[in-house]
Coordinates of C-alpha atoms and ligand atoms in Angstrom, one line a residue:
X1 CA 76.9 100.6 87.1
X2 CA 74.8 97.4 86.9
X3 CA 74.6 94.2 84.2
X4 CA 71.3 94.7 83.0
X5 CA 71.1 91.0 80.9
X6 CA 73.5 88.4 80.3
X7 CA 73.3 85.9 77.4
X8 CA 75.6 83.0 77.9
X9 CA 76.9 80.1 74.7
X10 CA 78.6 77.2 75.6
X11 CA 80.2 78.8 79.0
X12 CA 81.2 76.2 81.0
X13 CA 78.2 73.8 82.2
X14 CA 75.6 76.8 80.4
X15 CA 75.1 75.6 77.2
X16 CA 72.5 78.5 76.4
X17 CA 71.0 80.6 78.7
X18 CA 69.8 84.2 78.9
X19 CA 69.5 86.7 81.8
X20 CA 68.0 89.5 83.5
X21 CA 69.0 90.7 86.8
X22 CA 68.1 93.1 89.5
X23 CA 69.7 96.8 89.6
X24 CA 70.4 95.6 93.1
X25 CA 70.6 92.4 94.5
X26 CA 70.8 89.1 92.9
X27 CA 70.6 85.9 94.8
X28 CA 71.6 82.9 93.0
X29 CA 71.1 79.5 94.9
X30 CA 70.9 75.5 93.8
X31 CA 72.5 72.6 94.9
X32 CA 76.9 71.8 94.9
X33 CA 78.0 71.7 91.4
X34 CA 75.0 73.2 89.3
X35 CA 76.7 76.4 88.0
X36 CA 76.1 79.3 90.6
X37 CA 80.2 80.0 90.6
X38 CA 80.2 79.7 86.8
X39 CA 77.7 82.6 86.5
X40 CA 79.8 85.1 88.2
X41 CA 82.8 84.0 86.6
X42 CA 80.9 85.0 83.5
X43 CA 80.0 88.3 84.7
X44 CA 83.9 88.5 86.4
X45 CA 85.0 87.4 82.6
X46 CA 82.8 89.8 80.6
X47 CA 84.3 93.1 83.2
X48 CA 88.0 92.7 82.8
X49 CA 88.9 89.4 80.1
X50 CA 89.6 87.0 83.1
X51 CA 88.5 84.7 85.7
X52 CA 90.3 84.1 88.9
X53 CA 90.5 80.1 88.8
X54 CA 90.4 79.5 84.8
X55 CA 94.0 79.2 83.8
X56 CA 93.4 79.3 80.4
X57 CA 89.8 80.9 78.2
X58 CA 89.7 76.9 77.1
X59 CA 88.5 76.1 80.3
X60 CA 85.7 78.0 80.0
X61 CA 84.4 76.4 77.3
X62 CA 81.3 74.0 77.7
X63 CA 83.3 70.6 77.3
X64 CA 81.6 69.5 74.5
X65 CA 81.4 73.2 72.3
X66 CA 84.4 74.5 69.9
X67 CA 83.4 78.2 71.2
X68 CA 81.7 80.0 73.5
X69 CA 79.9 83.1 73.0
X70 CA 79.3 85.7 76.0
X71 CA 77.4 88.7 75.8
X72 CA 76.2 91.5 78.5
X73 CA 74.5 94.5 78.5
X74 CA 75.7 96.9 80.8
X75 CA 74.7 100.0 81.7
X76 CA 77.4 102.8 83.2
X77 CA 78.4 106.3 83.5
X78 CA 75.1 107.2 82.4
X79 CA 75.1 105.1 79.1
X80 CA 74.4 101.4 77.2
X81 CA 77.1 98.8 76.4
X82 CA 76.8 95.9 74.9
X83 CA 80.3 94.0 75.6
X84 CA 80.9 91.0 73.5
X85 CA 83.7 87.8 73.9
X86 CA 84.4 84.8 71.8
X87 CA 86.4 82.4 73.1
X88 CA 88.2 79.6 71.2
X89 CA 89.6 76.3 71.7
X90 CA 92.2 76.9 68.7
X91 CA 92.9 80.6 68.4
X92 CA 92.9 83.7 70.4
X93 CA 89.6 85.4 71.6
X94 CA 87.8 88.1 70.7
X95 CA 85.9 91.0 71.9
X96 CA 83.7 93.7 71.0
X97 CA 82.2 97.1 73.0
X98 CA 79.4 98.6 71.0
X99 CA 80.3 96.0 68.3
X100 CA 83.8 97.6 67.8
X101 CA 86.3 95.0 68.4
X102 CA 88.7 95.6 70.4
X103 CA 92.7 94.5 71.4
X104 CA 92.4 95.0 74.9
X105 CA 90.7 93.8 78.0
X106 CA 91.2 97.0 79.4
X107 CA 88.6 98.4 76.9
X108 CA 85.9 96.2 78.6
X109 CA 87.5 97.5 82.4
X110 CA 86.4 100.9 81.1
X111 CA 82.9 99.7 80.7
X112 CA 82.4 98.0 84.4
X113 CA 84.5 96.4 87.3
X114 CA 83.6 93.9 88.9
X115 CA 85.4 93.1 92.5
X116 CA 84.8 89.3 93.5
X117 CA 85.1 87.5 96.8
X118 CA 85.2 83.6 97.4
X119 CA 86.3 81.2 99.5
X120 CA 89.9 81.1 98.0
X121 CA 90.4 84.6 98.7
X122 CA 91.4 83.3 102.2
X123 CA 94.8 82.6 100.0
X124 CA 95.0 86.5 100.2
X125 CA 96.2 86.5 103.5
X126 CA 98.0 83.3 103.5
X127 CA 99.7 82.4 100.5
X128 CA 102.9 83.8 98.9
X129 CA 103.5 86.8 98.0
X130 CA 102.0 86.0 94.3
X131 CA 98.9 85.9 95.8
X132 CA 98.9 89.5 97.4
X133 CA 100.4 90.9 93.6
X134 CA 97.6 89.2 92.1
X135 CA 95.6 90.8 94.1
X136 CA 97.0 94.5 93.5
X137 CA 97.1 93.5 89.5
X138 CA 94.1 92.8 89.5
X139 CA 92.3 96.1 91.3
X140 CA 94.9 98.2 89.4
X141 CA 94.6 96.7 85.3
X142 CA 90.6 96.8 86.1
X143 CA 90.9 101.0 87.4
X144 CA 94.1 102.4 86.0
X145 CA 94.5 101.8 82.1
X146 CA 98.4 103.1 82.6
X147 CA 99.1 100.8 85.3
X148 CA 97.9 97.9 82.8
X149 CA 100.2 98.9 80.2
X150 CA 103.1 99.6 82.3
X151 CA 102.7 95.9 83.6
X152 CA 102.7 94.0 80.5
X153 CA 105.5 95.8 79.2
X154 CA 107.3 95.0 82.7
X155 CA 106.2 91.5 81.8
X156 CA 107.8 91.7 78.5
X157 CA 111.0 93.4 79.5
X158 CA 110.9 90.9 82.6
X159 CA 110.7 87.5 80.2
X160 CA 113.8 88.7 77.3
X161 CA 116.1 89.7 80.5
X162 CA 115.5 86.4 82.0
X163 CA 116.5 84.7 79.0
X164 CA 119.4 87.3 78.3
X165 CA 120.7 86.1 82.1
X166 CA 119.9 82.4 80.9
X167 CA 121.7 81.5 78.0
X168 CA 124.4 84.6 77.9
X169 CA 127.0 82.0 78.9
X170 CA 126.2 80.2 75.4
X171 CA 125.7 83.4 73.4
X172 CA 127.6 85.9 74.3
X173 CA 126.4 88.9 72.2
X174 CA 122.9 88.7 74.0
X175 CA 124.5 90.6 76.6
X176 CA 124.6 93.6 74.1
X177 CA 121.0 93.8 74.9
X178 CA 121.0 94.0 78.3
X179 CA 121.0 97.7 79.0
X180 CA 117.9 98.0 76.5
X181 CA 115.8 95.4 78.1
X182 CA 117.3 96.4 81.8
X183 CA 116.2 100.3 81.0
X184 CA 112.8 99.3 79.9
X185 CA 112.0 97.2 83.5
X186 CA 113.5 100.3 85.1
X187 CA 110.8 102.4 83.2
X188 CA 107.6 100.1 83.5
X189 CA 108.6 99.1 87.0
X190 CA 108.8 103.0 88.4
X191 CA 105.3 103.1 86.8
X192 CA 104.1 99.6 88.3
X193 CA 106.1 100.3 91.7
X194 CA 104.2 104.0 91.8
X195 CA 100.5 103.1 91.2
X196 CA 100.6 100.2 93.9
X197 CA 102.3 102.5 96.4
X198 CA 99.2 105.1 95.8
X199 CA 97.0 102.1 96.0
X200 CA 97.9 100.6 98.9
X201 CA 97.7 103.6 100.9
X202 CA 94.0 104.3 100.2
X203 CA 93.8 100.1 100.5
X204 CA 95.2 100.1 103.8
X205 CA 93.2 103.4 105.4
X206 CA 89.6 101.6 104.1
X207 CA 90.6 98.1 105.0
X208 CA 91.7 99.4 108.9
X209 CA 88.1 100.6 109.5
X210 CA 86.3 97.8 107.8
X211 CA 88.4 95.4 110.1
X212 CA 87.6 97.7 113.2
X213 CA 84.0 97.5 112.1
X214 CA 84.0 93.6 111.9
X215 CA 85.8 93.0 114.8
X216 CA 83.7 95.3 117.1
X217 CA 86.5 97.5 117.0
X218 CA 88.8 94.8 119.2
X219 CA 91.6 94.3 116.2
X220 CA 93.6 96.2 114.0
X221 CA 94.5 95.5 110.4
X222 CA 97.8 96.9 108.8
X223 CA 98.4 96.8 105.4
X224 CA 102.2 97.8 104.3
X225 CA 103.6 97.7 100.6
X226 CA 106.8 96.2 100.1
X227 CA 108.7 97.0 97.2
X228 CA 112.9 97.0 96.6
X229 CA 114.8 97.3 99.4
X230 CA 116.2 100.9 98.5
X231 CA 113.1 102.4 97.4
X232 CA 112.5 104.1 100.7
X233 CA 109.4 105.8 99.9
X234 CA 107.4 104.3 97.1
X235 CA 104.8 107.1 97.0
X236 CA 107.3 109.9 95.6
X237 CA 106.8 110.4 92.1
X238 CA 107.5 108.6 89.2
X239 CA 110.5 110.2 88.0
X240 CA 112.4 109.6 91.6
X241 CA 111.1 106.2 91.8
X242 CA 112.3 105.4 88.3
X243 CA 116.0 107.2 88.9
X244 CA 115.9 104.9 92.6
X245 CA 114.7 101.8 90.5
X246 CA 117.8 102.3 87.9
X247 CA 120.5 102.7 90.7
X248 CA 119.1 99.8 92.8
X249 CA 119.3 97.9 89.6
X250 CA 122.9 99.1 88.7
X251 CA 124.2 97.9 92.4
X252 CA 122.1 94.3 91.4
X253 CA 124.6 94.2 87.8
X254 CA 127.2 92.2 88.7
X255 CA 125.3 90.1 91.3
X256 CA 122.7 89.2 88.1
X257 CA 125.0 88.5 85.8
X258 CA 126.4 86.2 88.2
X259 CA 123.6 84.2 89.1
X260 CA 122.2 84.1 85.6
X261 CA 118.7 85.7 87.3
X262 CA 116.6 88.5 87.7
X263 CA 117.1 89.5 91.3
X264 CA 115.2 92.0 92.2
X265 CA 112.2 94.0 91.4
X266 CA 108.7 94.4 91.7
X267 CA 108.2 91.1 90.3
X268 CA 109.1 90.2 93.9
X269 CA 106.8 92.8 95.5
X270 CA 104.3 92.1 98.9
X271 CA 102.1 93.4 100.7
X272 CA 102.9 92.8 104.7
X273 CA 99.7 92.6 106.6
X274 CA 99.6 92.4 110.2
X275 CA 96.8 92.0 113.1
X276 CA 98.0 94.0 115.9
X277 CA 101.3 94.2 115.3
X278 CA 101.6 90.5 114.3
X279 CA 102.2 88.9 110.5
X280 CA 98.5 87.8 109.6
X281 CA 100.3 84.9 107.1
X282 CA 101.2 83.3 110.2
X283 CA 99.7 84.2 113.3
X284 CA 96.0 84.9 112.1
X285 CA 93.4 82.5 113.1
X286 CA 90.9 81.5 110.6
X287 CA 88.3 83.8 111.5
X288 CA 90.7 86.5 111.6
X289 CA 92.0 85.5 108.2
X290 CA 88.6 85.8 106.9
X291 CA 88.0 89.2 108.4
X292 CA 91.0 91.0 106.8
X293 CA 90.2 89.1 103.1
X294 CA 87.2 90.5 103.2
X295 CA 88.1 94.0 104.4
X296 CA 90.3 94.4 101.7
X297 CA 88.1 93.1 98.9
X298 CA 85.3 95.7 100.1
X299 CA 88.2 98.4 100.6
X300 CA 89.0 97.5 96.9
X301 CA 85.0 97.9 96.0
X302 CA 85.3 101.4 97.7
X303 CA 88.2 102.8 96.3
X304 CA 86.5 102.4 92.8
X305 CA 83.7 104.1 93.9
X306 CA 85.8 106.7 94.9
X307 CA 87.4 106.7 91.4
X308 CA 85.0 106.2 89.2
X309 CA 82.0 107.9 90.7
X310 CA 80.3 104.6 90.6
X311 CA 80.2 101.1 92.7
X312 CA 81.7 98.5 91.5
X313 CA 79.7 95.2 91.1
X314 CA 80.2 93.0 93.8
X315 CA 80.4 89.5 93.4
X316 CA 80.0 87.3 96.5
X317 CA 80.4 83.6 96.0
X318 CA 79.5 81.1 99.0
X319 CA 81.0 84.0 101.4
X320 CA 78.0 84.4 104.1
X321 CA 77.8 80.3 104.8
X322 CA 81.5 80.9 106.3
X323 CA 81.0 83.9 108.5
X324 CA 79.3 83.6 112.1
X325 CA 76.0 86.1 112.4
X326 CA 78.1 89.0 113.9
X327 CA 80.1 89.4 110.5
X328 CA 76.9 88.1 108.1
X329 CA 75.6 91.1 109.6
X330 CA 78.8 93.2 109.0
X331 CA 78.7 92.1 105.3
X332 CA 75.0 92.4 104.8
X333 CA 75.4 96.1 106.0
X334 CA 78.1 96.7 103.6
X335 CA 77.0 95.5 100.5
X336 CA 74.0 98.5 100.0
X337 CA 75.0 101.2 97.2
X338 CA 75.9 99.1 94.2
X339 CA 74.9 95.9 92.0
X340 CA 75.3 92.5 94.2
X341 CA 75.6 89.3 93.3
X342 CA 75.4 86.2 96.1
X343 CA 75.3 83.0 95.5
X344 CA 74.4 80.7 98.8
X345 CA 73.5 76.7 99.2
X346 CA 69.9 75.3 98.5
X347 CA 68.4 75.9 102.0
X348 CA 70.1 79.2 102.9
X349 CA 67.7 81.8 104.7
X350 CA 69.6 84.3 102.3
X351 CA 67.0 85.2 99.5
X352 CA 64.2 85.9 102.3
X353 CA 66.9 88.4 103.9
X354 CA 68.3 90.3 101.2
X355 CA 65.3 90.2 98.8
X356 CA 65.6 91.4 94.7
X357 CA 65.9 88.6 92.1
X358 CA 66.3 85.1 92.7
X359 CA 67.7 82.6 90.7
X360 CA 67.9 79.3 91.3
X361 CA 70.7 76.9 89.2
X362 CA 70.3 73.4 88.5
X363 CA 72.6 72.0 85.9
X364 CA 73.5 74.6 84.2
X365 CA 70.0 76.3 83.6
X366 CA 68.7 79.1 86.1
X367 CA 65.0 79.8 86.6
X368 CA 63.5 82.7 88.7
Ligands
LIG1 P1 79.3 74.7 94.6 O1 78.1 74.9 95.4 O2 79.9 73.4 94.9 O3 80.3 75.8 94.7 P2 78.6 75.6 92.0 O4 77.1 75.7 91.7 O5 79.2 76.9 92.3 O6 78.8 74.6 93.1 P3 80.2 75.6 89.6 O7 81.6 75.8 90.2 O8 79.5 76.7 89.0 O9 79.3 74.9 90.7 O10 80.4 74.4 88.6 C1 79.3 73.6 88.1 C2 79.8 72.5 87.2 O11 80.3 73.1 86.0 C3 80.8 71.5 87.7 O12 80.1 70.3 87.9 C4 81.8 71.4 86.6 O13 82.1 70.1 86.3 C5 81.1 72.1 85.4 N1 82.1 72.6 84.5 C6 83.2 73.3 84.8 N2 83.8 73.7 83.6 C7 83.1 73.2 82.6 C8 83.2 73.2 81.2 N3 84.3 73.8 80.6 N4 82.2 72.6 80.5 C9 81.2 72.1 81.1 N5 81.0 72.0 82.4 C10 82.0 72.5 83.2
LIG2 MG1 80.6 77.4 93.7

């Protein structure tokens, strides 16, 4: 799958600008603070209705503009899209594939996915558990339309319970709600529970021998899902996890009700990931850190491949300036067989290695 041209209206510092990139490999350069991370937040935005660092589609919009219009041409499984959003200050966005609008962003994740990698991604290994869900969210909404569902109606079933729990004390008859909104979290969360389970098995196999790669084969990378404590094995299927899910939820009852919160769930799920034997949150060293990110996020890349039939675009912001040569190298190797995208500073020896289109950014307008 590849973006074949990307027109851009008032997105972010790109107040108009049109595009056309390289089957292969893209390099985009300029100076700090020209616009090299807003294009491939643009092409991240256009594959799956989000960015990783906008909190809201207003921030995306140039700071002077009402709207911003974004428009790609992609071409995958052996066919043209042209994939369409609207953003707006003052209502909710739209989208279009083919020119059909469409509800979902799932719609444009069955066009292309995109898997990026920055800096931040660092946050993978050592943040909070959010992080790591984020992570998993993320890879699944983009390749499993079901998975997407399933988690927005946990979401759903997830918010009225927390307010049941909350103001029950005030209004009593809420509580006759409970079971309803408890038995539909049991239902999404067997689903949610089950496709990250299946996930992070193929995750954890791919990112092992990327990390042995990088490492010259000195370290090993585990990656374990950790879901509710008497779910003993999430891979079974979804009508055991979902009978597991309800039991662990009706020992939870009384313990909920008392503390006015949503214990337990996969709301509180992680993955634990260890270099030799030790938790990488806090024993990795940087390098290290770095290392297992980045196997995981071209694990990620692979197991769409593996899915789909086809490689994911691969978005690399400011990764290579971090890395010493031995895991440039590494990453260099890896990156053949799909669509790229790198950005790197003004003076980088980058777009002499990797060759394909170059594009250098300077305030928001890129010339070739
Ligand atoms: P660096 O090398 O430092 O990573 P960069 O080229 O990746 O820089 P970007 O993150 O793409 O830079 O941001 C470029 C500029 O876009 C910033 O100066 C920022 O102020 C500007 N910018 C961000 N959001 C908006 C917006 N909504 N409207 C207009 N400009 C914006
Ligand atoms: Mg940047």
């Amino acid at each position: 799958m590849q973006i074949d041209r990307l027109s851009l209206e008032n997105f972010r510092n790109y107040t108009r600008q049109e595009l056309f990139f390289d089957p292969v490999c893209n390099v985009i350069f300029g100076e700090n603070a020209q616009g090299k991370t807003n294009l491939l937040e643009a092409v991240q935005y256009l594959s799956c209705g989000r960015s990783n660092r906008a909190k809201s589609d207003r921030e995306l919009i140039g700071f002077q503009a009402e709207n911003a219009v974004l428009v790609g041409n992609i071409f995958s499984r052996n066919r043209d899209f042209v994939l369409r959003t609207e953003l707006y200050r003052e209502k909710r966005r739209k989208l279009w594939v083919n020119k059909v609008p469409s509800k979902t962003a799932s719609d444009l994740s069955q066009v292309f996915q995109t898997v990026f990698f920055c800096p931040e991604d660092l946050l993978l290994i050592r943040d909070g558990a959010a992080a790591r869900r984020r992570f998993l969210d993320n890879a699944l909404c983009q390749l499993r339309p079901r998975y997407a569902a399933a988690l927005a109606a946990y979401r759903r079933a997830y918010a009225h319970k927390t307010r049941i729990l909350r103001d029950c004390e005030e209004q009593r008859d809420l509580l006759d709600t409970l079971p309803e909104f408890n038995e539909r979290l049991i239902q999404s969360g067997a689903v949610v529970i089950h496709y990250r389970a299946q996930f992070t098995k193929k995750l954890a196999a791919i990112a092992a021998a990327n990390h042995a790669d990088c490492s010259g084969g000195k370290e090993h990378l585990s990656v374990v899902y950790k879901t509710v404590s008497t779910i003993q094995n999430p891979l079974e299927d979804i009508p055991a996890l979902t009978q597991q899910f309800r039991a662990h939820m009706e020992a939870h009852r009384s313990a909920e009700l008392a503390s006015r919160l949503c214990l337990s769930g996969p709301h509180k799920d992680d993955l634990l990931v260890e270099i030799d034997g030790r938790d990488a949150k806090t024993y990795s060293s940087q390098g290290q850190t770095r290392t297992a990110a980045l196997s995981l996020k071209l694990a990620e890349r692979e197991i769409y491949q593996n899915v789909t039939g086809e490689a994911p675009i691969l978005l690399l912001d400011d990764v290579l300036s971090e890395l010493d040569p031995r895991r440039q190298e590494f990453v260099l190797n890896r990156i053949a067989g799909g669509q790229v995208f790198i950005t790197c500073c003004e003076d980088d020896r980058l777009p002499v290695l990797l060759g394909g289109r170059v594009f250098h950014i300077f305030a928001g307008q890129a010339t070739e």
